[in-house]
Amino acid sequence: MEIAIVLFVIAVIFVSRSIKVVPQQHAWVIERLGKYHGTLTPGLNILVPFIDKVAYKHVLKEIPLDIASQVCITRDNTQLQVDGILYFQVTDAMRASYGSSNYIIAISQLAQTSLRSVIGKLELDKTFEERDIINAQVVAAIDEAALNWGVKVLRYEIKDLTPPKEILHAMQAQITAEREKRALIAASEGRRQEQINIATGEREAFIARSEGEKQAVINKAQGEAASITAVADATANAIERIAAAIRQPGGEQAVQLKVAEKAVEAYGKVAADATTTLIIPGNMSEVSTLIATAMKMVQNNK
């Protein structure tokens, strides 16, 4: 019975050492008799008991690494407190195991030195404006060295840039001055636009009034011309009708009678005026002579 138990324990140990199940997105490095033998992929793997052993276990997922805060000096000799975060991924389990004794510390230290080097080439204002450029340059510097460690640096992000208090107060004062300047410029531009709008409105109103007055004069002239034309047309029509009536039988006698009536009417009006001295011809035949002369003129016009 004791032998069976011993054999069972030995079998369990043998199975546990020979069968390995690797999780997804993991890689295990196997050494055989102290030498690198291979890398186990996710799933069921079989090893040689007591000869093969799992030396290193790596996670192939993207890993965030917090980079400790450090003081960097800009090109214009300004100190900045900078901290960031680095994202990397193990791409070669064998290199990650034997390329560096601790690739995480190596990446962290290299990120700090690269960041100091990049910021040292920039002035203070540029460090706030060109974060994307700083991040890209840090990633390029780290990634080149990390290839030997079996690590791929994906990206680096600056979390915070903190200048000294004196510089911060000066920057705030500068920002306030810039905002006041923009406010004054905007107010002056508003006043300028207002004056332009008023002048434009007055000019358009003057043009509209002058156009209205011009149109009124034109309309009045056209109305007067139309009135004169209508009177002339009516007079011409009347003259034509009179001339046509004279040409009819008995027309001349009617004209003589009308002229005589007008002459008598004229003498009557003159006689009615008390302030007028009326001299009547002694010979009334002169009146008939006057009528005959008028008829002769009518005939000549005819």
mmCIF file of N, CA and C in Angstrom, residues 168-296:
data_model
loop_
_atom_site.group_PDB
_atom_site.id
_atom_site.type_symbol
_atom_site.label_atom_id
_atom_site.label_comp_id
_atom_site.label_asym_id
_atom_site.label_seq_id
_atom_site.Cartn_x
_atom_site.Cartn_y
_atom_site.Cartn_z
ATOM 1 N N LEU A 168 5.894 80.314 -13.179
ATOM 2 C CA LEU A 168 4.454 80.119 -13.344
ATOM 3 C C LEU A 168 3.706 81.436 -13.180
ATOM 4 N N HIS A 169 4.092 82.237 -12.176
ATOM 5 C CA HIS A 169 3.448 83.540 -11.994
ATOM 6 C C HIS A 169 3.718 84.454 -13.189
ATOM 7 N N ALA A 170 4.956 84.434 -13.698
ATOM 8 C CA ALA A 170 5.279 85.259 -14.864
ATOM 9 C C ALA A 170 4.469 84.833 -16.090
ATOM 10 N N MET A 171 4.297 83.522 -16.268
ATOM 11 C CA MET A 171 3.509 83.038 -17.396
ATOM 12 C C MET A 171 2.050 83.443 -17.255
ATOM 13 N N GLN A 172 1.529 83.372 -16.043
ATOM 14 C CA GLN A 172 0.146 83.791 -15.826
ATOM 15 C C GLN A 172 -0.031 85.279 -16.096
ATOM 16 N N ALA A 173 0.967 86.086 -15.664
ATOM 17 C CA ALA A 173 0.898 87.526 -15.944
ATOM 18 C C ALA A 173 0.950 87.784 -17.448
ATOM 19 N N GLN A 174 1.792 87.027 -18.158
ATOM 20 C CA GLN A 174 1.880 87.179 -19.604
ATOM 21 C C GLN A 174 0.565 86.801 -20.276
ATOM 22 N N ILE A 175 -0.029 85.719 -19.804
ATOM 23 C CA ILE A 175 -1.316 85.297 -20.381
ATOM 24 C C ILE A 175 -2.384 86.353 -20.138
ATOM 25 N N THR A 176 -2.388 86.926 -18.909
ATOM 26 C CA THR A 176 -3.367 87.979 -18.602
ATOM 27 C C THR A 176 -3.169 89.188 -19.504
ATOM 28 N N ALA A 177 -1.899 89.582 -19.696
ATOM 29 C CA ALA A 177 -1.617 90.721 -20.574
ATOM 30 C C ALA A 177 -2.062 90.439 -22.008
ATOM 31 N N GLU A 178 -1.811 89.226 -22.476
ATOM 32 C CA GLU A 178 -2.220 88.878 -23.835
ATOM 33 C C GLU A 178 -3.739 88.918 -23.981
ATOM 34 N N ARG A 179 -4.447 88.437 -22.954
ATOM 35 C CA ARG A 179 -5.903 88.461 -23.017
ATOM 36 C C ARG A 179 -6.429 89.892 -22.997
ATOM 37 N N GLU A 180 -5.828 90.753 -22.158
ATOM 38 C CA GLU A 180 -6.249 92.155 -22.141
ATOM 39 C C GLU A 180 -5.962 92.819 -23.488
ATOM 40 N N LYS A 181 -4.820 92.480 -24.068
ATOM 41 C CA LYS A 181 -4.488 93.034 -25.379
ATOM 42 C C LYS A 181 -5.505 92.607 -26.423
ATOM 43 N N ARG A 182 -5.856 91.312 -26.423
ATOM 44 C CA ARG A 182 -6.842 90.830 -27.384
ATOM 45 C C ARG A 182 -8.199 91.480 -27.148
ATOM 46 N N ALA A 183 -8.546 91.730 -25.864
ATOM 47 C CA ALA A 183 -9.823 92.378 -25.563
ATOM 48 C C ALA A 183 -9.844 93.808 -26.099
ATOM 49 N N LEU A 184 -8.726 94.545 -25.914
ATOM 50 C CA LEU A 184 -8.661 95.912 -26.430
ATOM 51 C C LEU A 184 -8.730 95.929 -27.954
ATOM 52 N N ILE A 185 -8.016 95.007 -28.577
ATOM 53 C CA ILE A 185 -8.051 94.937 -30.040
ATOM 54 C C ILE A 185 -9.459 94.609 -30.530
ATOM 55 N N ALA A 186 -10.100 93.679 -29.842
ATOM 56 C CA ALA A 186 -11.463 93.320 -30.237
ATOM 57 C C ALA A 186 -12.420 94.497 -30.060
ATOM 58 N N ALA A 187 -12.255 95.271 -28.961
ATOM 59 C CA ALA A 187 -13.123 96.435 -28.737
ATOM 60 C C ALA A 187 -12.893 97.489 -29.813
ATOM 61 N N SER A 188 -11.615 97.751 -30.134
ATOM 62 C CA SER A 188 -11.329 98.744 -31.176
ATOM 63 C C SER A 188 -11.847 98.293 -32.534
ATOM 64 N N GLU A 189 -11.715 97.019 -32.822
ATOM 65 C CA GLU A 189 -12.246 96.502 -34.074
ATOM 66 C C GLU A 189 -13.768 96.639 -34.112
ATOM 67 N N GLY A 190 -14.407 96.423 -32.938
ATOM 68 C CA GLY A 190 -15.854 96.595 -32.879
ATOM 69 C C GLY A 190 -16.271 98.035 -33.140
ATOM 70 N N ARG A 191 -15.545 98.984 -32.508
ATOM 71 C CA ARG A 191 -15.862 100.394 -32.748
ATOM 72 C C ARG A 191 -15.623 100.768 -34.210
ATOM 73 N N ARG A 192 -14.525 100.278 -34.761
ATOM 74 C CA ARG A 192 -14.225 100.563 -36.169
ATOM 75 C C ARG A 192 -15.322 100.021 -37.076
ATOM 76 N N GLN A 193 -15.741 98.806 -36.816
ATOM 77 C CA GLN A 193 -16.801 98.220 -37.634
ATOM 78 C C GLN A 193 -18.107 98.975 -37.463
ATOM 79 N N GLU A 194 -18.345 99.456 -36.223
ATOM 80 C CA GLU A 194 -19.561 100.229 -35.982
ATOM 81 C C GLU A 194 -19.561 101.516 -36.811
ATOM 82 N N GLN A 195 -18.409 102.230 -36.817
ATOM 83 C CA GLN A 195 -18.310 103.464 -37.598
ATOM 84 C C GLN A 195 -18.482 103.176 -39.087
ATOM 85 N N ILE A 196 -17.891 102.079 -39.526
ATOM 86 C CA ILE A 196 -18.031 101.706 -40.937
ATOM 87 C C ILE A 196 -19.496 101.428 -41.278
ATOM 88 N N ASN A 197 -20.172 100.706 -40.379
ATOM 89 C CA ASN A 197 -21.584 100.389 -40.624
ATOM 90 C C ASN A 197 -22.438 101.650 -40.652
ATOM 91 N N ILE A 198 -22.154 102.592 -39.718
ATOM 92 C CA ILE A 198 -22.933 103.834 -39.692
ATOM 93 C C ILE A 198 -22.710 104.630 -40.971
ATOM 94 N N ALA A 199 -21.417 104.767 -41.366
ATOM 95 C CA ALA A 199 -21.125 105.499 -42.591
ATOM 96 C C ALA A 199 -21.758 104.845 -43.811
ATOM 97 N N THR A 200 -21.697 103.534 -43.857
ATOM 98 C CA THR A 200 -22.307 102.812 -44.976
ATOM 99 C C THR A 200 -23.815 103.021 -45.005
ATOM 100 N N GLY A 201 -24.433 102.968 -43.823
ATOM 101 C CA GLY A 201 -25.870 103.181 -43.755
ATOM 102 C C GLY A 201 -26.266 104.577 -44.193
ATOM 103 N N GLU A 202 -25.516 105.585 -43.726
ATOM 104 C CA GLU A 202 -25.814 106.957 -44.136
ATOM 105 C C GLU A 202 -25.634 107.139 -45.644
ATOM 106 N N ARG A 203 -24.554 106.563 -46.187
ATOM 107 C CA ARG A 203 -24.342 106.677 -47.632
ATOM 108 C C ARG A 203 -25.472 106.016 -48.413
ATOM 109 N N GLU A 204 -25.882 104.832 -47.990
ATOM 110 C CA GLU A 204 -26.971 104.147 -48.686
ATOM 111 C C GLU A 204 -28.283 104.917 -48.549
ATOM 112 N N ALA A 205 -28.503 105.526 -47.354
ATOM 113 C CA ALA A 205 -29.726 106.317 -47.169
ATOM 114 C C ALA A 205 -29.717 107.545 -48.075
ATOM 115 N N PHE A 206 -28.534 108.224 -48.162
ATOM 116 C CA PHE A 206 -28.431 109.405 -49.033
ATOM 117 C C PHE A 206 -28.676 109.025 -50.484
ATOM 118 N N ILE A 207 -28.069 107.898 -50.893
ATOM 119 C CA ILE A 207 -28.280 107.445 -52.269
ATOM 120 C C ILE A 207 -29.754 107.136 -52.519
ATOM 121 N N ALA A 208 -30.397 106.489 -51.536
ATOM 122 C CA ALA A 208 -31.813 106.162 -51.693
ATOM 123 C C ALA A 208 -32.666 107.424 -51.799
ATOM 124 N N ARG A 209 -32.358 108.438 -50.943
ATOM 125 C CA ARG A 209 -33.118 109.683 -51.002
ATOM 126 C C ARG A 209 -32.916 110.384 -52.344
ATOM 127 N N SER A 210 -31.650 110.455 -52.794
ATOM 128 C CA SER A 210 -31.386 111.114 -54.078
ATOM 129 C C SER A 210 -32.062 110.378 -55.229
ATOM 130 N N GLU A 211 -32.053 109.056 -55.177
ATOM 131 C CA GLU A 211 -32.731 108.281 -56.206
ATOM 132 C C GLU A 211 -34.234 108.541 -56.179
ATOM 133 N N GLY A 212 -34.791 108.663 -54.946
ATOM 134 C CA GLY A 212 -36.219 108.964 -54.833
ATOM 135 C C GLY A 212 -36.549 110.338 -55.386
ATOM 136 N N GLU A 213 -35.715 111.340 -55.019
ATOM 137 C CA GLU A 213 -35.949 112.687 -55.534
ATOM 138 C C GLU A 213 -35.816 112.721 -57.059
ATOM 139 N N LYS A 214 -34.797 112.031 -57.574
ATOM 140 C CA LYS A 214 -34.620 111.980 -59.026
ATOM 141 C C LYS A 214 -35.840 111.365 -59.702
ATOM 142 N N GLN A 215 -36.327 110.275 -59.133
ATOM 143 C CA GLN A 215 -37.484 109.611 -59.725
ATOM 144 C C GLN A 215 -38.722 110.490 -59.634
ATOM 145 N N ALA A 216 -38.828 111.252 -58.510
ATOM 146 C CA ALA A 216 -39.974 112.151 -58.378
ATOM 147 C C ALA A 216 -39.942 113.241 -59.436
ATOM 148 N N VAL A 217 -38.741 113.849 -59.669
ATOM 149 C CA VAL A 217 -38.612 114.874 -60.713
ATOM 150 C C VAL A 217 -38.952 114.296 -62.085
ATOM 151 N N ILE A 218 -38.449 113.095 -62.336
ATOM 152 C CA ILE A 218 -38.732 112.443 -63.623
ATOM 153 C C ILE A 218 -40.217 112.209 -63.795
ATOM 154 N N ASN A 219 -40.842 111.703 -62.720
ATOM 155 C CA ASN A 219 -42.283 111.442 -62.794
ATOM 156 C C ASN A 219 -43.074 112.734 -63.022
ATOM 157 N N LYS A 220 -42.654 113.821 -62.308
ATOM 158 C CA LYS A 220 -43.347 115.104 -62.474
ATOM 159 C C LYS A 220 -43.202 115.622 -63.900
ATOM 160 N N ALA A 221 -41.953 115.553 -64.436
ATOM 161 C CA ALA A 221 -41.723 116.010 -65.810
ATOM 162 C C ALA A 221 -42.533 115.188 -66.801
ATOM 163 N N GLN A 222 -42.554 113.872 -66.573
ATOM 164 C CA GLN A 222 -43.326 113.013 -67.468
ATOM 165 C C GLN A 222 -44.814 113.334 -67.385
ATOM 166 N N GLY A 223 -45.275 113.653 -66.144
ATOM 167 C CA GLY A 223 -46.687 114.017 -65.994
ATOM 168 C C GLY A 223 -47.020 115.314 -66.707
ATOM 169 N N GLU A 224 -46.129 116.349 -66.533
ATOM 170 C CA GLU A 224 -46.363 117.618 -67.219
ATOM 171 C C GLU A 224 -46.312 117.444 -68.729
ATOM 172 N N ALA A 225 -45.347 116.659 -69.226
ATOM 173 C CA ALA A 225 -45.260 116.421 -70.671
ATOM 174 C C ALA A 225 -46.517 115.723 -71.180
ATOM 175 N N ALA A 226 -46.979 114.734 -70.412
ATOM 176 C CA ALA A 226 -48.202 114.032 -70.815
ATOM 177 C C ALA A 226 -49.399 114.983 -70.818
ATOM 178 N N SER A 227 -49.435 115.895 -69.803
ATOM 179 C CA SER A 227 -50.543 116.857 -69.742
ATOM 180 C C SER A 227 -50.511 117.803 -70.934
ATOM 181 N N ILE A 228 -49.302 118.352 -71.255
ATOM 182 C CA ILE A 228 -49.184 119.251 -72.403
ATOM 183 C C ILE A 228 -49.567 118.538 -73.695
ATOM 184 N N THR A 229 -49.105 117.283 -73.803
ATOM 185 C CA THR A 229 -49.437 116.507 -74.998
ATOM 186 C C THR A 229 -50.944 116.289 -75.118
ATOM 187 N N ALA A 230 -51.577 115.996 -73.980
ATOM 188 C CA ALA A 230 -53.027 115.774 -74.005
ATOM 189 C C ALA A 230 -53.780 117.049 -74.392
ATOM 190 N N VAL A 231 -53.337 118.217 -73.827
ATOM 191 C CA VAL A 231 -53.989 119.497 -74.183
ATOM 192 C C VAL A 231 -53.800 119.802 -75.662
ATOM 193 N N ALA A 232 -52.555 119.591 -76.156
ATOM 194 C CA ALA A 232 -52.293 119.848 -77.578
ATOM 195 C C ALA A 232 -53.135 118.957 -78.465
ATOM 196 N N ASP A 233 -53.221 117.660 -78.066
ATOM 197 C CA ASP A 233 -54.041 116.730 -78.852
ATOM 198 C C ASP A 233 -55.499 117.155 -78.852
ATOM 199 N N ALA A 234 -55.985 117.575 -77.669
ATOM 200 C CA ALA A 234 -57.397 118.005 -77.593
ATOM 201 C C ALA A 234 -57.630 119.262 -78.430
ATOM 202 N N THR A 235 -56.668 120.219 -78.354
ATOM 203 C CA THR A 235 -56.804 121.448 -79.155
ATOM 204 C C THR A 235 -56.791 121.127 -80.640
ATOM 205 N N ALA A 236 -55.871 120.251 -81.045
ATOM 206 C CA ALA A 236 -55.791 119.875 -82.458
ATOM 207 C C ALA A 236 -57.066 119.209 -82.914
ATOM 208 N N ASN A 237 -57.595 118.322 -82.075
ATOM 209 C CA ASN A 237 -58.852 117.653 -82.429
ATOM 210 C C ASN A 237 -59.995 118.660 -82.564
ATOM 211 N N ALA A 238 -60.003 119.647 -81.642
ATOM 212 C CA ALA A 238 -61.068 120.657 -81.704
ATOM 213 C C ALA A 238 -60.962 121.492 -82.978
ATOM 214 N N ILE A 239 -59.698 121.875 -83.306
ATOM 215 C CA ILE A 239 -59.505 122.673 -84.520
ATOM 216 C C ILE A 239 -59.902 121.879 -85.746
ATOM 217 N N GLU A 240 -59.514 120.610 -85.765
ATOM 218 C CA GLU A 240 -59.879 119.777 -86.910
ATOM 219 C C GLU A 240 -61.399 119.658 -87.034
ATOM 220 N N ARG A 241 -62.079 119.514 -85.919
ATOM 221 C CA ARG A 241 -63.555 119.401 -85.970
ATOM 222 C C ARG A 241 -64.184 120.714 -86.429
ATOM 223 N N ILE A 242 -63.604 121.850 -85.969
ATOM 224 C CA ILE A 242 -64.144 123.162 -86.404
ATOM 225 C C ILE A 242 -63.935 123.329 -87.901
ATOM 226 N N ALA A 243 -62.694 122.972 -88.350
ATOM 227 C CA ALA A 243 -62.421 123.109 -89.783
ATOM 228 C C ALA A 243 -63.348 122.222 -90.601
ATOM 229 N N ALA A 244 -63.603 121.023 -90.115
ATOM 230 C CA ALA A 244 -64.518 120.130 -90.829
ATOM 231 C C ALA A 244 -65.929 120.693 -90.839
ATOM 232 N N ALA A 245 -66.321 121.311 -89.730
ATOM 233 C CA ALA A 245 -67.683 121.891 -89.673
ATOM 234 C C ALA A 245 -67.818 123.072 -90.617
ATOM 235 N N ILE A 246 -66.728 123.890 -90.746
ATOM 236 C CA ILE A 246 -66.786 125.055 -91.658
ATOM 237 C C ILE A 246 -66.960 124.582 -93.083
ATOM 238 N N ARG A 247 -66.321 123.452 -93.431
ATOM 239 C CA ARG A 247 -66.419 122.974 -94.804
ATOM 240 C C ARG A 247 -67.797 122.429 -95.143
ATOM 241 N N GLN A 248 -68.618 122.182 -94.162
ATOM 242 C CA GLN A 248 -69.965 121.678 -94.405
ATOM 243 C C GLN A 248 -70.848 122.817 -94.961
ATOM 244 N N PRO A 249 -71.953 122.507 -95.669
ATOM 245 C CA PRO A 249 -72.873 123.547 -96.162
ATOM 246 C C PRO A 249 -73.424 124.381 -95.004
ATOM 247 N N GLY A 250 -73.359 125.682 -95.134
ATOM 248 C CA GLY A 250 -73.825 126.608 -94.096
ATOM 249 C C GLY A 250 -72.818 126.849 -93.014
ATOM 250 N N GLY A 251 -71.608 126.289 -93.176
ATOM 251 C CA GLY A 251 -70.599 126.469 -92.147
ATOM 252 C C GLY A 251 -70.103 127.891 -92.069
ATOM 253 N N GLU A 252 -69.913 128.505 -93.226
ATOM 254 C CA GLU A 252 -69.402 129.870 -93.213
ATOM 255 C C GLU A 252 -70.398 130.819 -92.580
ATOM 256 N N GLN A 253 -71.702 130.621 -92.835
ATOM 257 C CA GLN A 253 -72.718 131.482 -92.230
ATOM 258 C C GLN A 253 -72.715 131.300 -90.715
ATOM 259 N N ALA A 254 -72.496 130.089 -90.286
ATOM 260 C CA ALA A 254 -72.456 129.832 -88.834
ATOM 261 C C ALA A 254 -71.268 130.542 -88.201
ATOM 262 N N VAL A 255 -70.132 130.562 -88.919
ATOM 263 C CA VAL A 255 -68.950 131.250 -88.406
ATOM 264 C C VAL A 255 -69.196 132.745 -88.333
ATOM 265 N N GLN A 256 -69.838 133.274 -89.396
ATOM 266 C CA GLN A 256 -70.141 134.710 -89.388
ATOM 267 C C GLN A 256 -71.032 135.056 -88.203
ATOM 268 N N LEU A 257 -72.019 134.197 -87.986
ATOM 269 C CA LEU A 257 -72.930 134.447 -86.869
ATOM 270 C C LEU A 257 -72.195 134.372 -85.531
ATOM 271 N N LYS A 258 -71.266 133.417 -85.425
ATOM 272 C CA LYS A 258 -70.519 133.247 -84.162
ATOM 273 C C LYS A 258 -69.601 134.431 -83.931
ATOM 274 N N VAL A 259 -68.962 134.910 -85.007
ATOM 275 C CA VAL A 259 -68.078 136.077 -84.877
ATOM 276 C C VAL A 259 -68.871 137.299 -84.490
ATOM 277 N N ALA A 260 -70.049 137.450 -85.111
ATOM 278 C CA ALA A 260 -70.896 138.601 -84.766
ATOM 279 C C ALA A 260 -71.330 138.540 -83.309
ATOM 280 N N GLU A 261 -71.670 137.326 -82.844
ATOM 281 C CA GLU A 261 -72.073 137.186 -81.441
ATOM 282 C C GLU A 261 -70.922 137.540 -80.519
ATOM 283 N N LYS A 262 -69.699 137.120 -80.860
ATOM 284 C CA LYS A 262 -68.550 137.418 -80.023
ATOM 285 C C LYS A 262 -68.254 138.912 -80.008
ATOM 286 N N ALA A 263 -68.432 139.531 -81.197
ATOM 287 C CA ALA A 263 -68.189 140.979 -81.258
ATOM 288 C C ALA A 263 -69.191 141.721 -80.384
ATOM 289 N N VAL A 264 -70.479 141.334 -80.509
ATOM 290 C CA VAL A 264 -71.506 141.979 -79.680
ATOM 291 C C VAL A 264 -71.244 141.713 -78.220
ATOM 292 N N GLU A 265 -70.823 140.484 -77.910
ATOM 293 C CA GLU A 265 -70.531 140.141 -76.492
ATOM 294 C C GLU A 265 -69.365 140.959 -75.973
ATOM 295 N N ALA A 266 -68.338 141.185 -76.828
ATOM 296 C CA ALA A 266 -67.184 141.969 -76.412
ATOM 297 C C ALA A 266 -67.563 143.400 -76.157
ATOM 298 N N TYR A 267 -68.409 143.972 -77.076
ATOM 299 C CA TYR A 267 -68.876 145.344 -76.868
ATOM 300 C C TYR A 267 -69.690 145.447 -75.592
ATOM 301 N N GLY A 268 -70.458 144.375 -75.311
ATOM 302 C CA GLY A 268 -71.281 144.394 -74.086
ATOM 303 C C GLY A 268 -70.424 144.378 -72.833
ATOM 304 N N LYS A 269 -69.371 143.621 -72.824
ATOM 305 C CA LYS A 269 -68.489 143.564 -71.655
ATOM 306 C C LYS A 269 -67.757 144.875 -71.441
ATOM 307 N N VAL A 270 -67.352 145.486 -72.562
ATOM 308 C CA VAL A 270 -66.659 146.764 -72.438
ATOM 309 C C VAL A 270 -67.613 147.826 -71.920
ATOM 310 N N ALA A 271 -68.843 147.811 -72.411
ATOM 311 C CA ALA A 271 -69.828 148.805 -71.975
ATOM 312 C C ALA A 271 -70.214 148.611 -70.532
ATOM 313 N N ALA A 272 -70.139 147.389 -70.017
ATOM 314 C CA ALA A 272 -70.528 147.123 -68.627
ATOM 315 C C ALA A 272 -69.540 147.675 -67.629
ATOM 316 N N ASP A 273 -68.318 147.930 -68.056
ATOM 317 C CA ASP A 273 -67.289 148.457 -67.148
ATOM 318 C C ASP A 273 -67.479 149.960 -67.039
ATOM 319 N N ALA A 274 -67.757 150.443 -65.795
ATOM 320 C CA ALA A 274 -68.051 151.861 -65.584
ATOM 321 C C ALA A 274 -66.828 152.726 -65.776
ATOM 322 N N THR A 275 -65.629 152.147 -65.580
ATOM 323 C CA THR A 275 -64.396 152.935 -65.691
ATOM 324 C C THR A 275 -63.893 153.039 -67.100
ATOM 325 N N THR A 276 -64.571 152.365 -68.022
ATOM 326 C CA THR A 276 -64.103 152.336 -69.403
ATOM 327 C C THR A 276 -64.978 153.242 -70.251
ATOM 328 N N THR A 277 -64.286 154.038 -71.052
ATOM 329 C CA THR A 277 -65.005 154.927 -71.985
ATOM 330 C C THR A 277 -65.125 154.217 -73.310
ATOM 331 N N LEU A 278 -66.362 153.965 -73.756
ATOM 332 C CA LEU A 278 -66.629 153.218 -74.967
ATOM 333 C C LEU A 278 -66.912 154.200 -76.085
ATOM 334 N N ILE A 279 -66.150 154.038 -77.164
ATOM 335 C CA ILE A 279 -66.373 154.868 -78.353
ATOM 336 C C ILE A 279 -66.936 153.953 -79.418
ATOM 337 N N ILE A 280 -68.153 154.201 -79.814
ATOM 338 C CA ILE A 280 -68.843 153.385 -80.815
ATOM 339 C C ILE A 280 -68.692 154.058 -82.159
ATOM 340 N N PRO A 281 -68.352 153.306 -83.169
ATOM 341 C CA PRO A 281 -68.222 153.899 -84.493
ATOM 342 C C PRO A 281 -69.554 154.499 -84.944
ATOM 343 N N GLY A 282 -69.418 155.646 -85.615
ATOM 344 C CA GLY A 282 -70.637 156.287 -86.089
ATOM 345 C C GLY A 282 -71.275 155.514 -87.194
ATOM 346 N N ASN A 283 -70.468 154.884 -87.967
ATOM 347 C CA ASN A 283 -70.992 154.108 -89.061
ATOM 348 C C ASN A 283 -70.953 152.652 -88.671
ATOM 349 N N MET A 284 -72.085 151.996 -88.438
ATOM 350 C CA MET A 284 -72.167 150.602 -88.015
ATOM 351 C C MET A 284 -71.719 149.652 -89.108
ATOM 352 N N SER A 285 -71.576 150.228 -90.352
ATOM 353 C CA SER A 285 -71.094 149.362 -91.430
ATOM 354 C C SER A 285 -69.654 148.936 -91.184
ATOM 355 N N GLU A 286 -68.955 149.715 -90.363
ATOM 356 C CA GLU A 286 -67.588 149.325 -90.043
ATOM 357 C C GLU A 286 -67.554 148.006 -89.265
ATOM 358 N N VAL A 287 -68.593 147.816 -88.477
ATOM 359 C CA VAL A 287 -68.671 146.539 -87.744
ATOM 360 C C VAL A 287 -68.826 145.407 -88.708
ATOM 361 N N SER A 288 -69.694 145.576 -89.693
ATOM 362 C CA SER A 288 -69.868 144.514 -90.682
ATOM 363 C C SER A 288 -68.605 144.314 -91.476
ATOM 364 N N THR A 289 -67.882 145.441 -91.715
ATOM 365 C CA THR A 289 -66.607 145.328 -92.421
ATOM 366 C C THR A 289 -65.614 144.503 -91.610
ATOM 367 N N LEU A 290 -65.634 144.715 -90.279
ATOM 368 C CA LEU A 290 -64.742 143.934 -89.394
ATOM 369 C C LEU A 290 -65.075 142.455 -89.457
ATOM 370 N N ILE A 291 -66.361 142.169 -89.491
ATOM 371 C CA ILE A 291 -66.799 140.764 -89.558
ATOM 372 C C ILE A 291 -66.401 140.169 -90.897
ATOM 373 N N ALA A 292 -66.553 140.964 -91.977
ATOM 374 C CA ALA A 292 -66.187 140.464 -93.299
ATOM 375 C C ALA A 292 -64.700 140.194 -93.378
ATOM 376 N N THR A 293 -63.894 141.070 -92.743
ATOM 377 C CA THR A 293 -62.436 140.853 -92.738
ATOM 378 C C THR A 293 -62.083 139.570 -92.001
ATOM 379 N N ALA A 294 -62.756 139.315 -90.871
ATOM 380 C CA ALA A 294 -62.493 138.086 -90.113
ATOM 381 C C ALA A 294 -62.862 136.856 -90.941
ATOM 382 N N MET A 295 -63.978 136.919 -91.649
ATOM 383 C CA MET A 295 -64.385 135.781 -92.463
ATOM 384 C C MET A 295 -63.392 135.544 -93.586
ATOM 385 N N LYS A 296 -62.850 136.646 -94.165
ATOM 386 C CA LYS A 296 -61.860 136.516 -95.217
ATOM 387 C C LYS A 296 -60.635 135.791 -94.709
#
